[in-house]
Coordinates of C-alpha atoms in Angstrom, one line a residue:
Chain P
M1 CA 1.1 3.7 -30.0
T2 CA -0.9 6.5 -32.8
L3 CA -0.3 10.0 -31.0
K4 CA 0.9 12.8 -32.9
L5 CA 4.0 14.2 -31.5
D6 CA 4.8 17.9 -31.8
D7 CA 8.9 19.0 -32.0
R8 CA 8.9 19.5 -28.1
Q9 CA 7.3 16.6 -27.4
Q10 CA 8.6 14.6 -29.7
A11 CA 12.1 16.1 -28.3
A12 CA 11.3 15.4 -24.6
R13 CA 10.0 11.7 -25.5
D14 CA 13.4 11.2 -27.1
W15 CA 15.3 12.6 -25.0
F16 CA 13.9 10.1 -21.9
E17 CA 14.0 7.1 -24.5
D18 CA 17.7 7.7 -24.8
L19 CA 18.7 8.5 -20.9
R20 CA 16.5 5.2 -20.1
D21 CA 18.9 3.4 -22.9
R22 CA 22.0 5.0 -21.0
I23 CA 21.0 4.3 -17.7
C24 CA 20.2 0.8 -18.5
A25 CA 24.3 0.2 -19.6
A26 CA 25.7 1.7 -16.9
F27 CA 23.9 -0.6 -14.2
E28 CA 23.8 -4.0 -17.0
E29 CA 27.7 -2.7 -16.8
I30 CA 27.4 -2.7 -13.1
E31 CA 26.4 -6.0 -13.2
R32 CA 28.9 -7.0 -15.2
E33 CA 31.9 -5.9 -12.3
A34 CA 29.6 -8.1 -10.4
D35 CA 29.6 -11.2 -12.7
S36 CA 26.6 -11.6 -13.8
D37 CA 24.8 -11.8 -16.7
A38 CA 21.8 -9.8 -15.9
S39 CA 20.4 -7.3 -18.5
F40 CA 17.0 -5.2 -19.0
E41 CA 14.1 -7.4 -20.4
F42 CA 11.8 -4.9 -22.2
L43 CA 7.9 -5.9 -22.0
P44 CA 5.3 -2.6 -23.9
W45 CA 2.7 -1.9 -23.8
D46 CA 0.1 -0.2 -25.1
R47 CA -2.2 2.0 -23.7
T48 CA -6.5 2.9 -24.8
D49 CA -7.9 5.9 -24.2
H50 CA -11.8 6.1 -22.3
D51 CA -13.1 6.1 -25.1
G52 CA -11.6 3.0 -26.9
S53 CA -9.2 5.1 -28.9
P54 CA -5.1 4.3 -29.3
G55 CA -3.4 6.5 -26.7
G56 CA -0.4 6.0 -26.7
G57 CA 1.9 3.5 -24.7
G58 CA 5.2 2.4 -23.4
V59 CA 8.3 0.2 -22.2
R60 CA 8.6 -1.2 -18.9
G61 CA 11.8 -2.1 -18.0
V62 CA 12.6 -4.6 -15.9
M63 CA 15.9 -6.6 -14.6
K64 CA 16.7 -8.7 -11.7
G65 CA 20.2 -9.0 -11.0
K66 CA 23.0 -10.0 -9.0
V67 CA 23.3 -6.5 -7.6
F68 CA 20.2 -5.3 -8.5
E69 CA 17.5 -7.6 -7.0
K70 CA 14.8 -5.6 -8.8
V71 CA 15.1 -2.2 -11.5
G72 CA 12.0 -0.8 -13.4
V73 CA 13.3 1.6 -15.6
N74 CA 9.5 2.8 -17.7
V75 CA 9.3 5.1 -20.4
S76 CA 5.8 6.1 -21.6
T77 CA 4.3 8.5 -23.9
V78 CA 0.5 8.3 -23.6
G79 CA -2.6 10.4 -24.5
G80 CA -6.1 11.6 -24.9
A81 CA -8.5 12.6 -22.5
F82 CA -8.5 12.3 -18.3
N83 CA -11.7 11.3 -17.7
P84 CA -13.8 14.3 -16.0
E85 CA -13.1 14.2 -12.3
F86 CA -9.7 13.0 -12.2
A87 CA -8.9 15.9 -14.6
K88 CA -10.1 18.4 -12.5
T89 CA -7.6 18.3 -10.1
I90 CA -4.9 18.1 -12.6
H91 CA -2.3 22.1 -13.6
G92 CA -4.2 23.5 -16.9
A93 CA -7.0 20.1 -17.6
E94 CA -9.5 22.0 -15.1
E95 CA -11.5 23.4 -18.5
D96 CA -10.9 21.1 -21.2
P97 CA -9.6 16.7 -20.2
S98 CA -7.1 16.4 -23.2
F99 CA -3.7 15.8 -22.1
F100 CA -0.4 14.5 -23.2
A101 CA 2.5 13.2 -21.4
T102 CA 5.9 11.6 -21.3
G103 CA 8.5 10.8 -19.4
I104 CA 10.6 8.3 -17.4
S105 CA 10.5 6.9 -14.0
L106 CA 13.6 4.7 -12.2
V107 CA 13.3 2.8 -9.1
A108 CA 16.2 0.9 -8.2
H109 CA 16.2 -1.7 -4.5
M110 CA 19.0 -3.9 -4.4
A111 CA 20.4 -6.2 -3.5
N112 CA 23.3 -5.3 -0.6
P113 CA 21.3 -3.3 1.9
H114 CA 24.1 -1.0 2.6
V115 CA 23.5 0.3 -1.5
P116 CA 20.2 2.6 -1.2
A117 CA 18.3 1.9 -3.1
V118 CA 16.6 5.2 -5.5
H119 CA 13.6 7.2 -6.9
M120 CA 14.1 9.2 -10.2
N121 CA 11.1 10.7 -12.7
T122 CA 11.1 13.1 -15.2
R123 CA 8.2 14.1 -16.8
Y124 CA 6.9 16.8 -19.5
L125 CA 3.2 16.9 -19.7
V126 CA 0.8 19.2 -22.0
T127 CA -2.9 20.0 -20.9
Q128 CA -3.7 23.4 -21.4
K129 CA -0.7 24.0 -20.2
A130 CA 2.7 22.4 -20.2
W131 CA 5.1 22.2 -17.4
F132 CA 8.1 20.0 -16.6
G133 CA 8.1 17.7 -13.4
G134 CA 10.2 14.8 -12.3
G135 CA 12.6 14.5 -8.7
A136 CA 14.5 11.8 -7.3
D137 CA 15.1 10.7 -4.0
L138 CA 17.9 8.5 -2.1
N139 CA 16.5 5.7 0.4
P140 CA 18.7 3.5 1.6
P141 CA 17.6 0.9 4.0
L142 CA 20.9 2.0 6.2
P143 CA 22.6 4.9 5.5
Y144 CA 25.5 6.6 5.0
D145 CA 26.4 10.4 5.5
E146 CA 28.7 10.0 2.7
D147 CA 26.5 8.7 0.2
T148 CA 23.9 11.5 1.1
A149 CA 26.3 13.8 1.3
D150 CA 28.0 13.0 -2.7
F151 CA 24.1 12.4 -3.4
H152 CA 22.4 15.9 -2.8
A153 CA 26.1 17.4 -3.6
R154 CA 25.3 16.3 -7.2
L155 CA 21.6 17.3 -7.5
R156 CA 22.9 20.8 -6.0
A157 CA 25.4 20.9 -9.0
A158 CA 22.7 20.3 -11.5
C159 CA 20.6 22.9 -10.1
A160 CA 22.8 25.3 -9.5
P161 CA 23.0 27.0 -12.9
Y162 CA 19.3 27.8 -13.5
G163 CA 19.0 30.1 -10.4
P164 CA 20.9 30.5 -7.1
D165 CA 17.8 28.7 -4.9
L166 CA 16.8 26.3 -6.7
Y167 CA 18.2 23.7 -5.4
D168 CA 17.2 24.7 -1.4
R169 CA 14.0 24.3 -3.3
Y170 CA 13.7 22.0 -4.6
K171 CA 14.9 20.0 -1.9
A172 CA 12.1 20.9 0.3
W173 CA 9.9 20.6 -1.6
A174 CA 11.0 16.4 -2.0
D175 CA 11.8 16.6 1.5
D176 CA 7.9 17.7 2.0
Y177 CA 6.3 14.9 -0.4
F178 CA 8.9 12.6 0.5
Y179 CA 7.0 12.1 3.7
I180 CA 5.3 9.3 5.5
P181 CA 2.3 11.2 7.9
H182 CA 0.9 8.2 9.6
R183 CA 4.9 6.5 10.4
E184 CA 5.8 10.6 11.0
T185 CA 9.1 10.4 9.0
H186 CA 10.7 10.4 5.9
R187 CA 11.0 8.1 3.1
G188 CA 14.6 8.1 2.9
V189 CA 17.3 10.6 2.6
G190 CA 15.3 13.1 0.3
G191 CA 17.3 14.3 -2.9
I192 CA 14.6 17.1 -5.1
F193 CA 11.3 17.2 -6.3
Y194 CA 9.9 19.8 -9.0
D195 CA 6.5 20.7 -10.9
H196 CA 4.6 22.7 -12.8
L197 CA 8.1 24.6 -14.4
E198 CA 5.2 26.7 -16.7
S199 CA 7.0 25.4 -20.2
D200 CA 4.3 26.8 -22.5
S201 CA 6.8 29.4 -24.4
E202 CA 9.7 28.3 -26.6
A203 CA 12.1 30.4 -23.8
L204 CA 10.5 28.4 -21.5
F205 CA 10.6 24.8 -23.0
D206 CA 14.3 25.0 -24.0
R207 CA 15.4 26.4 -20.0
N208 CA 13.1 23.5 -18.1
F209 CA 14.4 20.5 -21.2
A210 CA 17.9 21.9 -20.1
F211 CA 17.6 21.2 -17.0
T212 CA 15.2 17.9 -16.7
R213 CA 18.0 17.2 -18.6
D214 CA 20.7 17.8 -16.0
V215 CA 19.2 16.2 -13.4
G216 CA 18.6 13.3 -15.4
D217 CA 22.7 13.2 -15.9
A218 CA 23.3 14.2 -12.6
F219 CA 21.6 11.3 -11.3
L220 CA 23.3 8.9 -13.4
D221 CA 26.8 10.6 -13.4
I222 CA 26.2 9.9 -9.2
Y223 CA 24.0 6.8 -8.3
P224 CA 26.2 4.3 -10.6
K225 CA 29.0 5.7 -7.9
L226 CA 27.5 5.1 -5.0
V227 CA 26.7 1.4 -5.9
R228 CA 30.0 0.5 -6.9
R229 CA 31.0 2.2 -3.1
R230 CA 28.9 -0.7 -1.3
M231 CA 27.7 -3.6 -3.6
K232 CA 30.7 -5.2 -2.3
Q233 CA 30.4 -4.8 1.5
E234 CA 29.6 -7.6 3.8
F235 CA 26.1 -7.6 5.2
T236 CA 24.3 -10.0 8.5
P237 CA 20.8 -11.4 8.1
D238 CA 19.5 -8.9 10.1
E239 CA 20.8 -6.2 7.6
K240 CA 18.9 -7.9 4.8
R241 CA 15.6 -8.6 7.2
Q242 CA 16.3 -4.6 8.6
Q243 CA 16.2 -3.8 4.9
S244 CA 13.0 -5.7 4.2
V245 CA 11.3 -4.1 7.1
W246 CA 12.1 -0.7 5.9
R247 CA 10.7 -1.5 2.1
G248 CA 7.3 -2.0 3.7
R249 CA 7.0 1.6 4.8
Y250 CA 8.4 2.3 1.2
A251 CA 5.3 0.2 0.2
E252 CA 3.4 2.0 2.3
F253 CA 4.7 5.4 0.9
N254 CA 3.8 4.4 -3.2
L255 CA 0.5 3.0 -2.2
I256 CA -1.1 5.4 0.3
Y257 CA 0.4 8.6 -1.1
D258 CA 2.8 9.0 -4.4
R259 CA 1.2 10.7 -6.4
G260 CA 3.2 9.1 -9.6
T261 CA 1.2 5.6 -8.3
L262 CA -2.0 7.7 -8.7
F263 CA -1.9 9.0 -12.1
G264 CA -1.2 5.9 -13.2
L265 CA -4.1 3.9 -12.0
K266 CA -6.4 7.3 -13.1
T267 CA -5.0 7.5 -16.7
G268 CA -5.4 3.4 -17.3
G269 CA -1.5 3.4 -17.2
N270 CA -0.1 -0.1 -16.9
I271 CA -0.7 -2.0 -14.1
D272 CA 2.5 -4.1 -13.8
A273 CA 4.5 -0.9 -15.3
I274 CA 3.2 1.5 -12.5
L275 CA 3.4 -1.3 -9.2
M276 CA 7.0 -1.8 -10.9
S277 CA 8.9 0.6 -8.5
L278 CA 7.6 -2.0 -5.5
P279 CA 9.9 -3.5 -3.5
P280 CA 10.5 -7.4 -3.6
D281 CA 10.3 -9.4 -0.4
V282 CA 9.2 -7.0 1.9
T283 CA 8.4 -7.7 5.9
W284 CA 5.7 -6.3 8.0
E285 CA 7.1 -7.2 11.4
Chain R
M1 CA -8.8 4.8 29.3
T2 CA -11.6 7.1 30.9
L3 CA -14.5 7.3 28.5
K4 CA -17.3 6.6 30.1
L5 CA -19.9 4.0 28.6
D6 CA -23.4 3.5 28.2
D7 CA -24.7 0.4 29.0
R8 CA -24.9 -0.7 25.0
Q9 CA -21.3 0.5 24.8
Q10 CA -20.3 -1.5 27.6
A11 CA -21.6 -4.9 26.5
A12 CA -21.0 -4.1 22.7
R13 CA -17.2 -3.8 24.7
D14 CA -16.8 -6.9 26.5
W15 CA -18.3 -9.5 24.3
F16 CA -14.9 -8.1 21.5
E17 CA -12.4 -8.4 24.0
D18 CA -14.1 -12.3 25.4
L19 CA -14.3 -12.9 21.7
R20 CA -11.2 -11.7 21.0
D21 CA -10.2 -14.2 24.6
R22 CA -11.6 -17.1 23.6
I23 CA -10.3 -16.7 19.8
C24 CA -6.5 -16.4 20.6
A25 CA -7.2 -19.7 23.1
A26 CA -8.4 -21.5 20.5
F27 CA -5.6 -20.0 17.6
E28 CA -3.1 -20.5 20.8
E29 CA -4.3 -24.3 21.1
I30 CA -3.3 -24.9 17.4
E31 CA -0.4 -24.2 17.9
R32 CA 0.1 -27.0 21.2
E33 CA -1.1 -29.2 18.0
A34 CA 1.9 -28.2 15.9
D35 CA 4.4 -28.4 18.7
S36 CA 4.8 -24.9 19.0
D37 CA 4.9 -22.9 22.4
A38 CA 3.6 -19.7 21.0
S39 CA 1.5 -17.4 22.4
F40 CA -0.4 -14.1 22.0
E41 CA 1.4 -10.6 22.8
F42 CA -0.5 -8.5 24.5
L43 CA 0.1 -4.4 23.7
P44 CA -2.1 -2.0 24.8
W45 CA -2.0 1.7 23.7
D46 CA -3.6 5.2 24.7
R47 CA -5.8 7.7 21.7
T48 CA -5.4 10.6 22.2
D49 CA -8.4 12.8 21.0
H50 CA -8.1 16.3 18.9
D51 CA -7.8 18.7 21.6
G52 CA -4.8 16.6 23.9
S53 CA -7.5 15.0 26.2
P54 CA -7.6 10.5 26.3
G55 CA -9.9 9.1 23.3
G56 CA -9.7 5.7 24.7
G57 CA -7.6 3.3 23.8
G58 CA -7.1 -0.4 22.7
V59 CA -4.7 -3.3 23.1
R60 CA -3.0 -4.9 19.8
G61 CA -2.3 -9.2 20.4
V62 CA 0.3 -11.0 17.9
M63 CA 1.4 -14.4 17.4
K64 CA 4.0 -15.4 15.3
G65 CA 3.8 -18.9 15.2
K66 CA 4.6 -22.0 13.8
V67 CA 0.9 -22.4 12.3
F68 CA -0.2 -19.1 12.8
E69 CA 3.2 -17.1 10.5
K70 CA 1.1 -13.6 11.6
V71 CA -1.7 -13.4 13.3
G72 CA -3.5 -10.0 15.4
V73 CA -6.3 -9.6 17.0
N74 CA -6.7 -5.7 18.3
V75 CA -9.7 -4.7 20.5
S76 CA -10.4 -1.0 20.1
T77 CA -12.6 1.2 22.6
V78 CA -12.0 4.6 21.1
G79 CA -14.0 8.3 21.7
G80 CA -14.3 12.0 21.3
A81 CA -14.1 13.9 17.9
F82 CA -13.5 13.1 14.8
N83 CA -11.4 15.7 13.0
P84 CA -14.0 17.8 11.1
E85 CA -12.9 16.8 7.5
F86 CA -13.4 13.6 8.2
A87 CA -16.6 13.9 9.9
K88 CA -18.5 14.7 6.9
T89 CA -17.7 11.7 5.3
I90 CA -18.9 9.0 8.4
H91 CA -22.5 8.0 9.4
G92 CA -24.6 10.1 11.1
A93 CA -21.3 12.3 12.0
E94 CA -22.2 15.1 9.6
E95 CA -23.6 17.4 11.6
D96 CA -21.7 16.7 14.5
P97 CA -18.3 15.1 14.9
S98 CA -18.9 13.5 18.8
F99 CA -18.1 9.7 18.0
F100 CA -17.9 6.5 19.9
A101 CA -16.5 3.3 18.5
T102 CA -15.4 -0.4 19.9
G103 CA -14.7 -3.7 17.9
I104 CA -12.7 -6.3 17.0
S105 CA -10.7 -6.8 13.8
L106 CA -8.2 -9.5 13.3
V107 CA -6.2 -11.2 9.8
A108 CA -3.7 -14.2 10.0
H109 CA -1.8 -14.8 8.0
M110 CA -0.2 -18.3 8.1
A111 CA 3.2 -19.8 7.7
N112 CA 1.4 -22.9 5.3
P113 CA 0.3 -21.1 1.7
H114 CA -3.1 -24.4 1.4
V115 CA -4.0 -22.9 4.8
P116 CA -6.8 -19.8 3.8
A117 CA -5.3 -16.5 5.6
V118 CA -8.7 -15.2 7.1
H119 CA -10.0 -12.1 7.9
M120 CA -12.7 -10.8 10.6
N121 CA -14.1 -7.7 12.0
T122 CA -16.8 -6.8 13.7
R123 CA -18.1 -3.2 15.5
Y124 CA -20.0 -1.4 17.3
L125 CA -20.6 2.7 16.3
V126 CA -22.4 5.6 18.1
T127 CA -22.6 9.2 16.4
Q128 CA -25.6 10.8 15.9
K129 CA -26.4 7.3 15.2
A130 CA -25.8 4.4 16.2
W131 CA -24.9 0.4 14.3
F132 CA -22.7 -2.4 14.3
G133 CA -21.3 -3.0 11.3
G134 CA -18.3 -6.1 10.2
G135 CA -17.6 -9.0 8.1
A136 CA -15.3 -12.0 7.7
D137 CA -13.5 -13.0 4.3
L138 CA -11.4 -15.8 3.7
N139 CA -8.6 -15.1 1.8
P140 CA -6.3 -18.7 0.6
P141 CA -3.2 -18.0 -1.0
L142 CA -4.1 -21.3 -2.8
P143 CA -8.0 -21.9 -2.9
Y144 CA -9.5 -25.2 -2.1
D145 CA -13.9 -25.1 -3.1
E146 CA -14.6 -27.5 0.3
D147 CA -12.6 -24.7 2.0
T148 CA -14.5 -21.8 1.0
A149 CA -17.7 -23.7 0.5
D150 CA -17.4 -24.4 4.5
F151 CA -16.3 -21.4 5.2
H152 CA -19.0 -20.1 3.0
A153 CA -22.1 -22.3 4.8
R154 CA -21.4 -21.7 8.4
L155 CA -21.6 -17.4 8.2
R156 CA -24.8 -18.5 5.7
A157 CA -26.2 -20.7 8.8
A158 CA -25.0 -17.5 10.9
C159 CA -26.9 -15.4 8.9
A160 CA -30.4 -17.1 8.6
P161 CA -32.1 -17.1 11.4
Y162 CA -31.5 -13.1 10.6
G163 CA -33.4 -13.1 7.4
P164 CA -33.5 -15.5 4.6
D165 CA -31.7 -12.7 2.4
L166 CA -29.4 -11.7 4.6
Y167 CA -26.9 -14.0 3.8
D168 CA -26.8 -13.1 -0.1
R169 CA -27.2 -9.4 0.3
Y170 CA -23.9 -9.2 2.6
K171 CA -22.6 -11.9 0.0
A172 CA -22.5 -9.4 -2.8
W173 CA -21.4 -7.1 -0.3
A174 CA -18.3 -8.7 0.7
D175 CA -17.9 -9.4 -3.1
D176 CA -18.3 -5.6 -3.8
Y177 CA -15.9 -4.4 -0.8
F178 CA -12.6 -7.1 -1.3
Y179 CA -12.5 -5.5 -5.1
I180 CA -9.2 -4.9 -6.6
P181 CA -9.9 -2.1 -9.3
H182 CA -6.5 -2.2 -10.2
R183 CA -5.8 -5.4 -11.0
E184 CA -9.3 -6.7 -11.6
T185 CA -9.5 -8.8 -8.2
H186 CA -11.0 -10.1 -5.3
R187 CA -8.6 -10.5 -2.8
G188 CA -9.8 -13.4 -2.0
V189 CA -12.7 -16.0 -2.2
G190 CA -15.6 -12.8 -0.2
G191 CA -17.0 -14.2 2.9
I192 CA -20.0 -10.9 4.3
F193 CA -19.8 -8.1 4.6
Y194 CA -22.5 -5.3 6.2
D195 CA -22.3 -2.1 7.9
H196 CA -25.3 0.8 9.3
L197 CA -26.9 -1.6 10.8
E198 CA -29.0 1.1 12.5
S199 CA -29.6 0.5 15.7
D200 CA -30.8 3.2 17.7
S201 CA -33.7 1.8 19.5
E202 CA -33.2 -0.7 21.9
A203 CA -35.2 -3.1 20.6
L204 CA -32.9 -2.9 16.9
F205 CA -29.4 -2.6 18.8
D206 CA -30.7 -5.6 20.9
R207 CA -31.4 -7.8 17.6
N208 CA -28.1 -6.5 15.4
F209 CA -25.6 -7.4 18.5
A210 CA -27.4 -11.1 18.0
F211 CA -26.2 -10.7 14.5
T212 CA -22.7 -9.2 15.3
R213 CA -21.9 -12.2 18.3
D214 CA -23.5 -14.8 16.1
V215 CA -20.7 -13.8 12.7
G216 CA -17.7 -13.8 15.7
D217 CA -19.3 -16.9 16.9
A218 CA -19.6 -18.3 13.9
F219 CA -16.1 -17.3 12.7
L220 CA -14.4 -18.6 15.5
D221 CA -16.6 -22.0 14.8
I222 CA -15.7 -22.6 11.5
Y223 CA -11.9 -21.1 10.5
P224 CA -9.6 -23.4 13.2
K225 CA -11.3 -26.2 10.9
L226 CA -10.1 -25.4 8.0
V227 CA -6.7 -24.4 10.1
R228 CA -6.0 -28.1 11.5
R229 CA -7.9 -29.1 8.2
R230 CA -4.9 -28.5 5.8
M231 CA -2.1 -27.4 8.3
K232 CA -0.1 -30.1 8.2
Q233 CA -0.4 -30.8 4.2
E234 CA 2.7 -30.5 2.1
F235 CA 4.4 -27.6 0.2
T236 CA 6.7 -26.9 -2.3
P237 CA 8.7 -23.4 -2.4
D238 CA 7.4 -22.4 -5.3
E239 CA 3.8 -22.5 -3.0
K240 CA 5.5 -20.2 -0.7
R241 CA 6.8 -18.2 -3.1
Q242 CA 3.4 -18.3 -4.9
Q243 CA 2.4 -17.3 -1.7
S244 CA 4.5 -14.8 -1.3
V245 CA 3.1 -13.1 -4.7
W246 CA -0.4 -13.2 -3.3
R247 CA 0.7 -11.6 -0.4
G248 CA 1.3 -8.5 -2.9
R249 CA -2.7 -8.0 -4.1
Y250 CA -3.4 -8.4 0.4
A251 CA -1.4 -5.3 0.9
E252 CA -2.3 -3.3 -1.7
F253 CA -6.2 -3.5 -1.3
N254 CA -4.7 -2.9 3.1
L255 CA -3.2 0.2 2.0
I256 CA -5.1 1.4 -0.6
Y257 CA -8.7 0.7 -0.3
D258 CA -10.2 -0.4 2.8
R259 CA -11.7 1.9 4.9
G260 CA -10.9 0.2 8.6
T261 CA -7.2 1.6 7.5
L262 CA -8.2 4.8 6.2
F263 CA -10.5 5.3 9.5
G264 CA -7.4 3.6 12.1
L265 CA -5.4 6.0 10.0
K266 CA -7.8 9.4 10.3
T267 CA -9.0 8.9 13.7
G268 CA -5.3 8.4 15.6
G269 CA -5.6 5.3 15.9
N270 CA -2.0 3.2 17.0
I271 CA -0.1 2.7 13.7
D272 CA 1.4 -0.7 14.8
A273 CA -2.3 -1.9 15.2
I274 CA -3.8 -0.5 12.0
L275 CA -1.5 -2.2 9.6
M276 CA -1.0 -5.3 12.0
S277 CA -2.9 -7.0 9.6
L278 CA 0.0 -5.9 6.5
P279 CA 1.9 -9.9 6.0
P280 CA 4.6 -10.7 6.7
D281 CA 7.2 -11.5 3.7
V282 CA 5.5 -10.1 0.2
T283 CA 7.2 -10.5 -3.0
W284 CA 6.6 -8.1 -5.7
E285 CA 7.9 -9.4 -8.7

């Protein structure tokens, strides 16, 4: 890890790592409430850039508990040069393949099929442009309207200070993004998705960084509530099986369509960290 | 199914369906030897072409038994027009998107982790060109040199009458094709893979159709032997778990890289038939 970070890059990175710490603590606390001593295991990895030089790295955090069947919380801070072919597809890297990226990425697959699985990711990227992107979506194997409504309401509240139509636009973006064309279905009950929040100037950086922090805090506020609401609910073997089948759709989405997965594979990220999102115990009937 | 088939198309189709019948009978016979009354369930599906007109269809065959945890044997005979974007990527369809395809496709995931999983597919395609393609590869969760050697020897024998270097070339092609770049590993122990065996003339058609038949017969000759060799071998829960983890690699290959999967998704094939190849009970640790 010998990347040299400017102040904004460092501030974003520090935030993502702080958020990771708070999320992991909150999730471990939930495990304690279920009389489990499970805790996160943290595995650092280094990235090598195209030309063999050091290109940053990350820390993969994983916990396998009683409530959280498998949860991955990854942070990474990487930089160097995209491979030329891939650079053409990235905002601001069409002419110059240099890039920097820092972010947090989280996927939780839950033991109890009544508890929704969830995904959250926020990131700060710098090419010849600089921008924030991110999102969070709820993925209940057995959906409850109440959970869906509360999750969306909390994200709506996080968006509200930044523009009256922000939530609606980012919700629509999530509906568009988290869709599995070959199944003609969404992978979950949605959330928000946003990208390319241009942050070249200090004013734009400050605004979009504040928004990104609020999204992270909103996630940390609402998701543990949903987990606690459902984690002690009884479930049948058939409901557990429905969860396994439903997870197949989630795996299909991540392996075929997810841009984050592709980004990781194309930039020499850590394969175990990238595919940490894949569910434990999946069934294709 | 209102496609009009010429003699060669009809002959190829008849062969694929006959091979399907013989394979299914052989696999059901193995189930009987394990005191199981499992049998194939056949589900026909129709394909609608781009413009809404009938575009052929297929029959998805699936058996979930005691020996065969999940085996899919699909035949399909489809035709019409590729979508224009996809046509550009297909041999002989660059200028004219009309196509015809008939084939058989088989994937077996086995209950006993000592028994190798297997894949076999042969097909006849007509665009402005006409060609055969296909292959078979062995995918043992717990590989045995003896099984690998016997599988390859039988395919080598099938190739031998058609050219001294055929097996070596098609084996190398399989090694190249059945590779998972992001894992830097092959998905199994190989087999053969071939494509674009030009069959425009009657002589070429006859030769390559004969070769394709011999590949199908070789598969039907050798695979049941390997199944019978291992199906009664004891296995531990840990070996079963190793199988589930290993199946994750198989799913990754099929969802990210497999051309057959992509072909099906892009040509409006039946989604359940296309994804029939995905394993039951997969674990991503």
